[in-house]
């Protein structure tokens, strides 16, 4: 029996890779719903190829444009956040790929968890913003959570199959989270102030959306992944160690009490974790090149430099602070990255603004999802004020 899929963020990098794996295994997977945001023509082409029952976008004018492109098809076009939630909870859906970027991905991912689906989580922001509530929804509604982020997928594959988050019982000592170090790993620190958006999005190993590419350059992505690992695997901050591995072949490791370290290796191609999670516990063809270790020659590892990558340190600090701090960090980072991509603030302004916002918004309540949404909104306002002030000063 083919598994029925909803793919949130189908037009993005993860969405396109997911559809590629689906197209290679047509007897195993059937697309029931696809969603996008701005790339309406691309979404229409995907609908023609995969013939989903539903296509969803957030805004009604985009829905009208999409509808006009799909009049001769059987696909029904829907609009709005409720429609995104609706296609995650449909009774016929088995699996939801949650690959919207940013905090907009939270509500649909939660809807999938509350409907007890198999949730393939690419949207790490869901866990950074609201990890406690999302994990409670997964457990409370019998959903299955499979991580798409390559590091967390590697950790999942390296943990015992029956791992329940009790590290002591399973003899798990540490999680070793690998990071490529991004494009600025060896660049002279004094030149970082001149980094352009083009340089920041040019990742050496991975092709990704713009936001996550900038996060990789600043290593905020690794910081968000530390927080993500904390929630996914119930790991304490001191059990999660970041290791720089520039070749991006070892995607992460788990260290056990007896000294064993288990790792998952593959070429850097998101189709591997996507195919793993789509087919789990089976394995399917992903179209990925075989790993040729002899040709690679060497794999190297080094410790991260927190002075070069202050965002990584800020993420550990936010995780240690707990409560709403990681939601504040995530929201402020979204504003700062967008402002950097718009050339309103310099690259170093990302970390500077986060430090300022985290310093101002401490101790916000985090007793409910509403509290976290309020913290997210407050952090956005605070970060925007920082950006406006900074860019106003720069233009004077
Ligand atoms: P992209 O920017 O390539 O794609 C984002 C997708 O979300 C697109 O389909 C976009 O639609 C849609 N979208 C954007 N904003 C909204 C919104 N407000 N409401 C609804 N839909 C929206 O991102 P990626 O595919 O690179 O990343 C997706 C997620 O996966 C992120 O959370 C990222 O951190 C995570 N991830 C990505 C990895 C990668 O290798 N790319 C690796 C690990 C995690 P449209 O394009 O039509 O505007
Ligand atoms: Mg990752």
GROMACS .gro file of C-alpha atoms and ligand atoms in nm:
model
  445
    1UNK     CA    1   0.000   0.000   0.000
    2UNK     CA    2   0.136   0.341  -0.097
    3UNK     CA    3   0.177   0.594   0.185
    4UNK     CA    4  -0.029   0.913   0.145
    5UNK     CA    5   0.172   1.232   0.185
    6UNK     CA    6   0.121   1.599   0.259
    7UNK     CA    7   0.429   1.803   0.169
    8UNK     CA    8   0.440   2.142   0.341
    9UNK     CA    9   0.683   2.377   0.166
   10UNK     CA   10   0.686   2.167  -0.153
   11UNK     CA   11   0.840   2.449  -0.359
   12UNK     CA   12   1.145   2.484  -0.130
   13UNK     CA   13   1.473   2.293  -0.132
   14UNK     CA   14   1.353   2.018   0.100
   15UNK     CA   15   1.016   2.000  -0.076
   16UNK     CA   16   1.177   1.957  -0.419
   17UNK     CA   17   1.413   1.688  -0.287
   18UNK     CA   18   1.117   1.509  -0.127
   19UNK     CA   19   0.929   1.506  -0.457
   20UNK     CA   20   1.241   1.372  -0.627
   21UNK     CA   21   1.249   1.073  -0.390
   22UNK     CA   22   0.874   1.024  -0.432
   23UNK     CA   23   0.910   1.025  -0.813
   24UNK     CA   24   1.174   0.749  -0.786
   25UNK     CA   25   0.938   0.533  -0.579
   26UNK     CA   26   0.590   0.589  -0.728
   27UNK     CA   27   0.454   0.258  -0.599
   28UNK     CA   28   0.549   0.348  -0.240
   29UNK     CA   29   0.426   0.708  -0.203
   30UNK     CA   30   0.127   0.909  -0.320
   31UNK     CA   31   0.106   1.287  -0.294
   32UNK     CA   32  -0.227   1.406  -0.153
   33UNK     CA   33  -0.144   1.771  -0.072
   34UNK     CA   34   0.128   2.017  -0.170
   35UNK     CA   35   0.181   2.365  -0.024
   36UNK     CA   36   0.384   2.670  -0.124
   37UNK     CA   37   0.398   3.042  -0.066
   38UNK     CA   38   0.533   3.267  -0.345
   39UNK     CA   39   0.646   3.030  -0.619
   40UNK     CA   40   0.302   2.976  -0.769
   41UNK     CA   41   0.411   2.862  -1.116
   42UNK     CA   42   0.647   2.606  -0.968
   43UNK     CA   43   0.370   2.479  -0.742
   44UNK     CA   44   0.138   2.452  -1.042
   45UNK     CA   45   0.395   2.245  -1.233
   46UNK     CA   46   0.440   2.018  -0.930
   47UNK     CA   47   0.060   1.974  -0.915
   48UNK     CA   48   0.052   1.876  -1.282
   49UNK     CA   49   0.322   1.616  -1.225
   50UNK     CA   50   0.202   1.468  -0.893
   51UNK     CA   51  -0.174   1.533  -0.919
   52UNK     CA   52  -0.246   1.600  -0.552
   53UNK     CA   53  -0.601   1.634  -0.428
   54UNK     CA   54  -0.517   1.969  -0.262
   55UNK     CA   55  -0.277   2.257  -0.321
   56UNK     CA   56  -0.251   2.519  -0.045
   57UNK     CA   57  -0.103   2.867  -0.023
   58UNK     CA   58  -0.132   3.121   0.258
   59UNK     CA   59  -0.278   3.421   0.075
   60UNK     CA   60  -0.603   3.432  -0.120
   61UNK     CA   61  -0.467   3.634  -0.416
   62UNK     CA   62  -0.196   3.370  -0.463
   63UNK     CA   63  -0.463   3.102  -0.442
   64UNK     CA   64  -0.657   3.273  -0.724
   65UNK     CA   65  -0.343   3.285  -0.938
   66UNK     CA   66  -0.277   2.917  -0.869
   67UNK     CA   67  -0.639   2.826  -0.939
   68UNK     CA   68  -0.615   2.998  -1.279
   69UNK     CA   69  -0.315   2.777  -1.365
   70UNK     CA   70  -0.491   2.457  -1.257
   71UNK     CA   71  -0.844   2.496  -1.397
   72UNK     CA   72  -0.814   2.187  -1.617
   73UNK     CA   73  -0.693   1.966  -1.329
   74UNK     CA   74  -0.867   1.787  -1.042
   75UNK     CA   75  -0.655   1.963  -0.778
   76UNK     CA   76  -0.854   2.176  -0.533
   77UNK     CA   77  -0.683   2.502  -0.435
   78UNK     CA   78  -0.717   2.621  -0.073
   79UNK     CA   79  -0.583   2.927   0.110
   80UNK     CA   80  -0.487   3.023   0.466
   81UNK     CA   81  -0.329   2.883   0.781
   82UNK     CA   82  -0.641   2.679   0.862
   83UNK     CA   83  -0.612   2.513   0.520
   84UNK     CA   84  -0.248   2.425   0.593
   85UNK     CA   85  -0.361   2.267   0.919
   86UNK     CA   86  -0.651   2.093   0.743
   87UNK     CA   87  -0.426   1.912   0.492
   88UNK     CA   88  -0.202   1.793   0.778
   89UNK     CA   89  -0.491   1.631   0.963
   90UNK     CA   90  -0.685   1.465   0.678
   91UNK     CA   91  -0.783   1.110   0.772
   92UNK     CA   92  -0.625   0.959   0.458
   93UNK     CA   93  -0.285   1.118   0.528
   94UNK     CA   94  -0.016   0.891   0.676
   95UNK     CA   95   0.286   1.119   0.658
   96UNK     CA   96   0.342   1.494   0.670
   97UNK     CA   97   0.672   1.643   0.551
   98UNK     CA   98   0.703   1.967   0.752
   99UNK     CA   99   0.937   2.174   0.534
  100UNK     CA  100   0.808   2.529   0.559
  101UNK     CA  101   1.087   2.767   0.660
  102UNK     CA  102   1.070   2.971   0.980
  103UNK     CA  103   0.810   3.012   1.252
  104UNK     CA  104   0.527   2.989   0.994
  105UNK     CA  105   0.591   2.614   1.002
  106UNK     CA  106   0.491   2.571   1.367
  107UNK     CA  107   0.111   2.557   1.345
  108UNK     CA  108   0.087   2.307   1.058
  109UNK     CA  109   0.353   2.082   1.216
  110UNK     CA  110   0.157   2.090   1.543
  111UNK     CA  111  -0.163   2.006   1.357
  112UNK     CA  112   0.008   1.700   1.208
  113UNK     CA  113   0.135   1.591   1.550
  114UNK     CA  114  -0.208   1.640   1.708
  115UNK     CA  115  -0.364   1.430   1.434
  116UNK     CA  116  -0.124   1.148   1.527
  117UNK     CA  117   0.053   1.145   1.192
  118UNK     CA  118   0.403   1.039   1.104
  119UNK     CA  119   0.572   1.380   1.107
  120UNK     CA  120   0.891   1.424   0.906
  121UNK     CA  121   1.029   1.737   1.067
  122UNK     CA  122   1.259   1.959   0.861
  123UNK     CA  123   1.130   2.282   1.019
  124UNK     CA  124   1.370   2.299   1.314
  125UNK     CA  125   1.218   2.633   1.417
  126UNK     CA  126   0.917   2.436   1.549
  127UNK     CA  127   1.136   2.276   1.816
  128UNK     CA  128   1.339   2.588   1.887
  129UNK     CA  129   1.023   2.793   1.944
  130UNK     CA  130   0.802   2.545   2.116
  131UNK     CA  131   0.993   2.221   2.173
  132UNK     CA  132   0.817   2.130   2.495
  133UNK     CA  133   0.466   2.173   2.354
  134UNK     CA  134   0.547   2.008   2.024
  135UNK     CA  135   0.701   1.702   2.194
  136UNK     CA  136   0.400   1.683   2.428
  137UNK     CA  137   0.169   1.687   2.125
  138UNK     CA  138   0.371   1.409   1.959
  139UNK     CA  139   0.358   1.190   2.271
  140UNK     CA  140   0.002   1.280   2.368
  141UNK     CA  141  -0.145   1.195   2.027
  142UNK     CA  142   0.064   0.893   1.936
  143UNK     CA  143   0.239   1.068   1.647
  144UNK     CA  144   0.571   0.937   1.512
  145UNK     CA  145   0.846   1.195   1.479
  146UNK     CA  146   1.132   1.144   1.233
  147UNK     CA  147   1.401   1.411   1.196
  148UNK     CA  148   1.492   1.532   0.847
  149UNK     CA  149   1.772   1.765   0.950
  150UNK     CA  150   2.073   1.561   0.835
  151UNK     CA  151   2.249   1.569   1.173
  152UNK     CA  152   1.943   1.465   1.370
  153UNK     CA  153   1.857   1.201   1.117
  154UNK     CA  154   2.212   1.067   1.162
  155UNK     CA  155   2.172   1.070   1.541
  156UNK     CA  156   1.838   0.894   1.511
  157UNK     CA  157   2.002   0.625   1.296
  158UNK     CA  158   2.291   0.591   1.544
  159UNK     CA  159   2.071   0.554   1.853
  160UNK     CA  160   1.920   0.221   1.961
  161UNK     CA  161   1.596   0.146   1.773
  162UNK     CA  162   1.396   0.152   2.098
  163UNK     CA  163   1.555   0.473   2.229
  164UNK     CA  164   1.312   0.652   2.462
  165UNK     CA  165   1.519   0.952   2.570
  166UNK     CA  166   1.658   0.778   2.880
  167UNK     CA  167   2.029   0.819   2.805
  168UNK     CA  168   2.145   0.647   3.125
  169UNK     CA  169   1.937   0.336   3.057
  170UNK     CA  170   2.067   0.309   2.701
  171UNK     CA  171   2.428   0.388   2.792
  172UNK     CA  172   2.436   0.703   2.579
  173UNK     CA  173   2.704   0.947   2.697
  174UNK     CA  174   2.710   1.226   2.438
  175UNK     CA  175   2.579   1.341   2.106
  176UNK     CA  176   2.848   1.469   1.870
  177UNK     CA  177   2.681   1.713   1.635
  178UNK     CA  178   2.892   1.777   1.327
  179UNK     CA  179   2.906   2.114   1.149
  180UNK     CA  180   3.077   2.203   0.824
  181UNK     CA  181   3.186   2.541   0.961
  182UNK     CA  182   3.026   2.707   0.657
  183UNK     CA  183   3.194   2.948   0.416
  184UNK     CA  184   3.372   3.152   0.687
  185UNK     CA  185   3.549   2.880   0.882
  186UNK     CA  186   3.896   2.995   0.778
  187UNK     CA  187   3.831   3.353   0.665
  188UNK     CA  188   4.030   3.617   0.857
  189UNK     CA  189   3.808   3.730   1.148
  190UNK     CA  190   3.883   4.100   1.087
  191UNK     CA  191   3.730   4.071   0.735
  192UNK     CA  192   3.398   3.929   0.862
  193UNK     CA  193   3.251   4.278   0.896
  194UNK     CA  194   3.258   4.309   0.516
  195UNK     CA  195   3.072   3.984   0.442
  196UNK     CA  196   2.804   4.022   0.171
  197UNK     CA  197   2.477   3.825   0.144
  198UNK     CA  198   2.615   3.656  -0.170
  199UNK     CA  199   2.918   3.528   0.023
  200UNK     CA  200   2.703   3.415   0.315
  201UNK     CA  201   2.462   3.206   0.107
  202UNK     CA  202   2.742   3.031  -0.089
  203UNK     CA  203   2.767   2.717   0.124
  204UNK     CA  204   3.064   2.493   0.042
  205UNK     CA  205   2.878   2.158   0.065
  206UNK     CA  206   2.500   2.200   0.069
  207UNK     CA  207   2.243   2.369  -0.157
  208UNK     CA  208   1.976   2.516   0.072
  209UNK     CA  209   1.724   2.798   0.107
  210UNK     CA  210   1.866   3.146   0.177
  211UNK     CA  211   1.770   3.171   0.543
  212UNK     CA  212   1.929   2.843   0.648
  213UNK     CA  213   2.235   2.922   0.433
  214UNK     CA  214   2.296   3.245   0.627
  215UNK     CA  215   2.232   3.053   0.951
  216UNK     CA  216   2.499   2.803   0.842
  217UNK     CA  217   2.750   3.081   0.774
  218UNK     CA  218   2.694   3.231   1.121
  219UNK     CA  219   2.665   2.884   1.278
  220UNK     CA  220   2.331   2.990   1.421
  221UNK     CA  221   2.207   2.688   1.230
  222UNK     CA  222   2.422   2.467   1.453
  223UNK     CA  223   2.296   2.654   1.756
  224UNK     CA  224   1.937   2.590   1.650
  225UNK     CA  225   2.034   2.226   1.595
  226UNK     CA  226   2.175   2.197   1.949
  227UNK     CA  227   1.833   2.311   2.074
  228UNK     CA  228   1.662   2.076   1.828
  229UNK     CA  229   1.873   1.782   1.954
  230UNK     CA  230   1.788   1.870   2.314
  231UNK     CA  231   1.416   1.828   2.244
  232UNK     CA  232   1.429   1.538   2.001
  233UNK     CA  233   1.657   1.317   2.209
  234UNK     CA  234   1.598   1.454   2.559
  235UNK     CA  235   1.968   1.542   2.578
  236UNK     CA  236   2.104   1.787   2.833
  237UNK     CA  237   2.301   2.081   2.687
  238UNK     CA  238   2.630   1.945   2.826
  239UNK     CA  239   2.562   1.613   2.649
  240UNK     CA  240   2.559   1.785   2.307
  241UNK     CA  241   2.899   1.870   2.164
  242UNK     CA  242   2.955   2.047   1.833
  243UNK     CA  243   3.244   1.919   1.620
  244UNK     CA  244   3.354   2.094   1.301
  245UNK     CA  245   3.388   1.852   1.011
  246UNK     CA  246   3.442   2.049   0.689
  247UNK     CA  247   3.374   1.760   0.446
  248UNK     CA  248   3.011   1.705   0.565
  249UNK     CA  249   3.035   1.327   0.527
  250UNK     CA  250   2.989   1.220   0.890
  251UNK     CA  251   2.649   1.372   0.962
  252UNK     CA  252   2.667   1.325   1.341
  253UNK     CA  253   2.756   1.065   1.602
  254UNK     CA  254   2.641   0.908   1.927
  255UNK     CA  255   2.896   0.817   2.193
  256UNK     CA  256   2.820   0.536   2.436
  257UNK     CA  257   2.948   0.467   2.788
  258UNK     CA  258   3.176   0.188   2.669
  259UNK     CA  259   3.361   0.431   2.439
  260UNK     CA  260   3.188   0.320   2.118
  261UNK     CA  261   3.099   0.600   1.878
  262UNK     CA  262   2.837   0.524   1.613
  263UNK     CA  263   2.805   0.750   1.311
  264UNK     CA  264   2.602   0.781   0.993
  265UNK     CA  265   2.797   0.871   0.680
  266UNK     CA  266   2.679   0.968   0.333
  267UNK     CA  267   2.741   1.221   0.062
  268UNK     CA  268   2.591   1.559   0.156
  269UNK     CA  269   2.257   1.518  -0.019
  270UNK     CA  270   1.929   1.577   0.168
  271UNK     CA  271   1.763   1.299  -0.030
  272UNK     CA  272   1.933   1.049   0.206
  273UNK     CA  273   1.761   1.162   0.530
  274UNK     CA  274   1.441   1.233   0.336
  275UNK     CA  275   1.433   0.883   0.185
  276UNK     CA  276   1.524   0.730   0.521
  277UNK     CA  277   1.233   0.897   0.694
  278UNK     CA  278   0.982   0.848   0.413
  279UNK     CA  279   1.045   0.473   0.402
  280UNK     CA  280   1.135   0.407   0.768
  281UNK     CA  281   1.191   0.133   0.878
  282UNK     CA  282   1.241   0.017   0.518
  283UNK     CA  283   1.499   0.161   0.279
  284UNK     CA  284   1.436   0.299  -0.069
  285UNK     CA  285   1.642   0.430  -0.360
  286UNK     CA  286   1.719   0.801  -0.312
  287UNK     CA  287   1.919   0.884  -0.626
  288UNK     CA  288   2.223   0.973  -0.415
  289UNK     CA  289   2.580   0.908  -0.537
  290UNK     CA  290   2.763   0.626  -0.359
  291UNK     CA  291   3.015   0.732  -0.101
  292UNK     CA  292   3.366   0.680  -0.237
  293UNK     CA  293   3.584   0.697   0.075
  294UNK     CA  294   3.908   0.618  -0.107
  295UNK     CA  295   3.848   0.910  -0.341
  296UNK     CA  296   3.767   1.140  -0.046
  297UNK     CA  297   4.095   1.040   0.117
  298UNK     CA  298   4.058   1.213   0.452
  299UNK     CA  299   3.790   1.323   0.695
  300UNK     CA  300   3.896   1.593   0.940
  301UNK     CA  301   3.757   1.726   1.268
  302UNK     CA  302   3.823   2.034   1.480
  303UNK     CA  303   3.671   2.222   1.775
  304UNK     CA  304   3.445   2.522   1.699
  305UNK     CA  305   3.578   2.871   1.763
  306UNK     CA  306   3.313   3.049   1.972
  307UNK     CA  307   3.477   3.389   1.913
  308UNK     CA  308   3.438   3.348   1.538
  309UNK     CA  309   3.085   3.212   1.576
  310UNK     CA  310   2.917   3.405   1.862
  311UNK     CA  311   2.570   3.288   1.748
  312UNK     CA  312   2.656   2.933   1.852
  313UNK     CA  313   2.738   3.051   2.202
  314UNK     CA  314   2.417   3.257   2.218
  315UNK     CA  315   2.216   2.945   2.131
  316UNK     CA  316   2.375   2.745   2.416
  317UNK     CA  317   2.304   3.038   2.650
  318UNK     CA  318   1.939   3.057   2.540
  319UNK     CA  319   1.898   2.682   2.589
  320UNK     CA  320   2.047   2.707   2.937
  321UNK     CA  321   1.822   3.004   3.021
  322UNK     CA  322   1.517   2.795   2.919
  323UNK     CA  323   1.160   2.928   2.917
  324UNK     CA  324   1.092   3.156   2.623
  325UNK     CA  325   1.460   3.236   2.553
  326UNK     CA  326   1.496   3.004   2.254
  327UNK     CA  327   1.172   3.140   2.101
  328UNK     CA  328   1.314   3.491   2.144
  329UNK     CA  329   1.642   3.384   1.985
  330UNK     CA  330   1.466   3.222   1.690
  331UNK     CA  331   1.237   3.517   1.617
  332UNK     CA  332   1.511   3.778   1.653
  333UNK     CA  333   1.733   3.570   1.426
  334UNK     CA  334   1.465   3.558   1.154
  335UNK     CA  335   1.437   3.938   1.161
  336UNK     CA  336   1.815   3.987   1.165
  337UNK     CA  337   1.879   3.743   0.879
  338UNK     CA  338   1.609   3.905   0.664
  339UNK     CA  339   1.760   4.250   0.736
  340UNK     CA  340   2.108   4.123   0.647
  341UNK     CA  341   1.980   3.972   0.320
  342UNK     CA  342   1.814   4.310   0.247
  343UNK     CA  343   2.152   4.479   0.313
  344UNK     CA  344   2.005   4.681   0.600
  345UNK     CA  345   2.249   4.551   0.861
  346UNK     CA  346   2.602   4.410   0.827
  347UNK     CA  347   2.678   4.042   0.883
  348UNK     CA  348   2.817   4.107   1.231
  349UNK     CA  349   2.491   4.286   1.311
  350UNK     CA  350   2.315   3.948   1.325
  351UNK     CA  351   2.496   3.835   1.640
  352UNK     CA  352   2.500   4.187   1.786
  353UNK     CA  353   2.124   4.225   1.750
  354UNK     CA  354   2.056   3.882   1.900
  355UNK     CA  355   2.272   3.957   2.200
  356UNK     CA  356   2.089   4.285   2.253
  357UNK     CA  357   1.740   4.132   2.217
  358UNK     CA  358   1.822   3.834   2.441
  359UNK     CA  359   1.960   4.074   2.702
  360UNK     CA  360   1.644   4.285   2.699
  361UNK     CA  361   1.383   4.009   2.687
  362UNK     CA  362   1.468   3.781   2.975
  363UNK     CA  363   1.229   3.586   3.193
  364UNK     CA  364   0.925   3.607   2.965
  365UNK     CA  365   0.659   3.350   3.057
  366UNK     CA  366   0.656   3.019   2.868
  367UNK     CA  367   0.363   2.838   3.027
  368UNK     CA  368   0.159   2.803   2.708
  369UNK     CA  369   0.187   2.821   2.332
  370UNK     CA  370   0.025   3.165   2.351
  371UNK     CA  371   0.307   3.278   2.581
  372UNK     CA  372   0.562   3.160   2.325
  373UNK     CA  373   0.378   3.331   2.040
  374UNK     CA  374   0.381   3.651   2.248
  375UNK     CA  375   0.754   3.609   2.314
  376UNK     CA  376   0.809   3.555   1.941
  377UNK     CA  377   0.618   3.876   1.860
  378UNK     CA  378   0.799   4.078   2.128
  379UNK     CA  379   1.138   3.955   2.000
  380UNK     CA  380   1.046   4.050   1.644
  381UNK     CA  381   0.951   4.402   1.754
  382UNK     CA  382   1.267   4.439   1.958
  383UNK     CA  383   1.488   4.308   1.676
  384UNK     CA  384   1.314   4.531   1.422
  385UNK     CA  385   1.377   4.834   1.643
  386UNK     CA  386   1.745   4.736   1.661
  387UNK     CA  387   1.760   4.696   1.282
  388UNK     CA  388   1.583   5.028   1.217
  389UNK     CA  389   1.813   5.211   1.454
  390UNK     CA  390   2.126   5.047   1.311
  391UNK     CA  391   2.031   5.095   0.946
  392UNK     CA  392   1.913   5.452   1.018
  393UNK     CA  393   2.252   5.528   1.170
  394UNK     CA  394   2.430   5.364   0.876
  395UNK     CA  395   2.243   5.574   0.618
  396UNK     CA  396   2.311   5.901   0.799
  397LIG     P1  397   1.327   2.713   0.132
  397LIG     O1  398   1.334   2.858   0.158
  397LIG     O2  399   1.397   2.656   0.014
  397LIG     O3  400   1.173   2.666   0.122
  397LIG     C1  401   1.076   2.707   0.214
  397LIG     C2  402   0.938   2.657   0.177
  397LIG     O4  403   0.842   2.715   0.266
  397LIG     C3  404   0.894   2.699   0.037
  397LIG     O5  405   0.806   2.603  -0.014
  397LIG     C4  406   0.820   2.830   0.062
  397LIG     O6  407   0.728   2.862  -0.041
  397LIG     C5  408   0.748   2.795   0.192
  397LIG     N1  409   0.719   2.912   0.275
  397LIG     C6  410   0.801   3.016   0.302
  397LIG     N2  411   0.741   3.103   0.386
  397LIG     C7  412   0.618   3.051   0.413
  397LIG     C8  413   0.508   3.095   0.494
  397LIG     N3  414   0.513   3.210   0.562
  397LIG     N4  415   0.397   3.017   0.498
  397LIG     C9  416   0.390   2.902   0.428
  397LIG     N5  417   0.491   2.856   0.350
  397LIG    C10  418   0.604   2.930   0.344
  397LIG     O7  419   1.377   2.641   0.266
  397LIG     P2  420   1.444   2.497   0.282
  397LIG     O8  421   1.370   2.396   0.203
  397LIG     O9  422   1.590   2.508   0.267
  397LIG    O10  423   1.419   2.472   0.437
  397LIG    C11  424   1.291   2.435   0.488
  397LIG    C12  425   1.305   2.400   0.635
  397LIG    O11  426   1.389   2.287   0.646
  397LIG    C13  427   1.370   2.510   0.720
  397LIG    O12  428   1.311   2.512   0.846
  397LIG    C14  429   1.515   2.466   0.730
  397LIG    O13  430   1.576   2.510   0.851
  397LIG    C15  431   1.500   2.314   0.730
  397LIG     N6  432   1.616   2.241   0.682
  397LIG    C16  433   1.659   2.258   0.553
  397LIG    C17  434   1.772   2.192   0.507
  397LIG    C18  435   1.819   2.205   0.365
  397LIG    O14  436   1.917   2.137   0.328
  397LIG     N7  437   1.760   2.287   0.283
  397LIG    C19  438   1.849   2.103   0.597
  397LIG    C20  439   1.791   2.091   0.727
  397LIG    C21  440   1.680   2.158   0.768
  397LIG     P3  441   0.774   2.944  -0.175
  397LIG    O15  442   0.912   2.898  -0.208
  397LIG    O16  443   0.670   2.902  -0.274
  397LIG    O17  444   0.769   3.088  -0.140
  398LIG    MG1  445   2.140   2.037   0.956
   0.00000   0.00000   0.00000
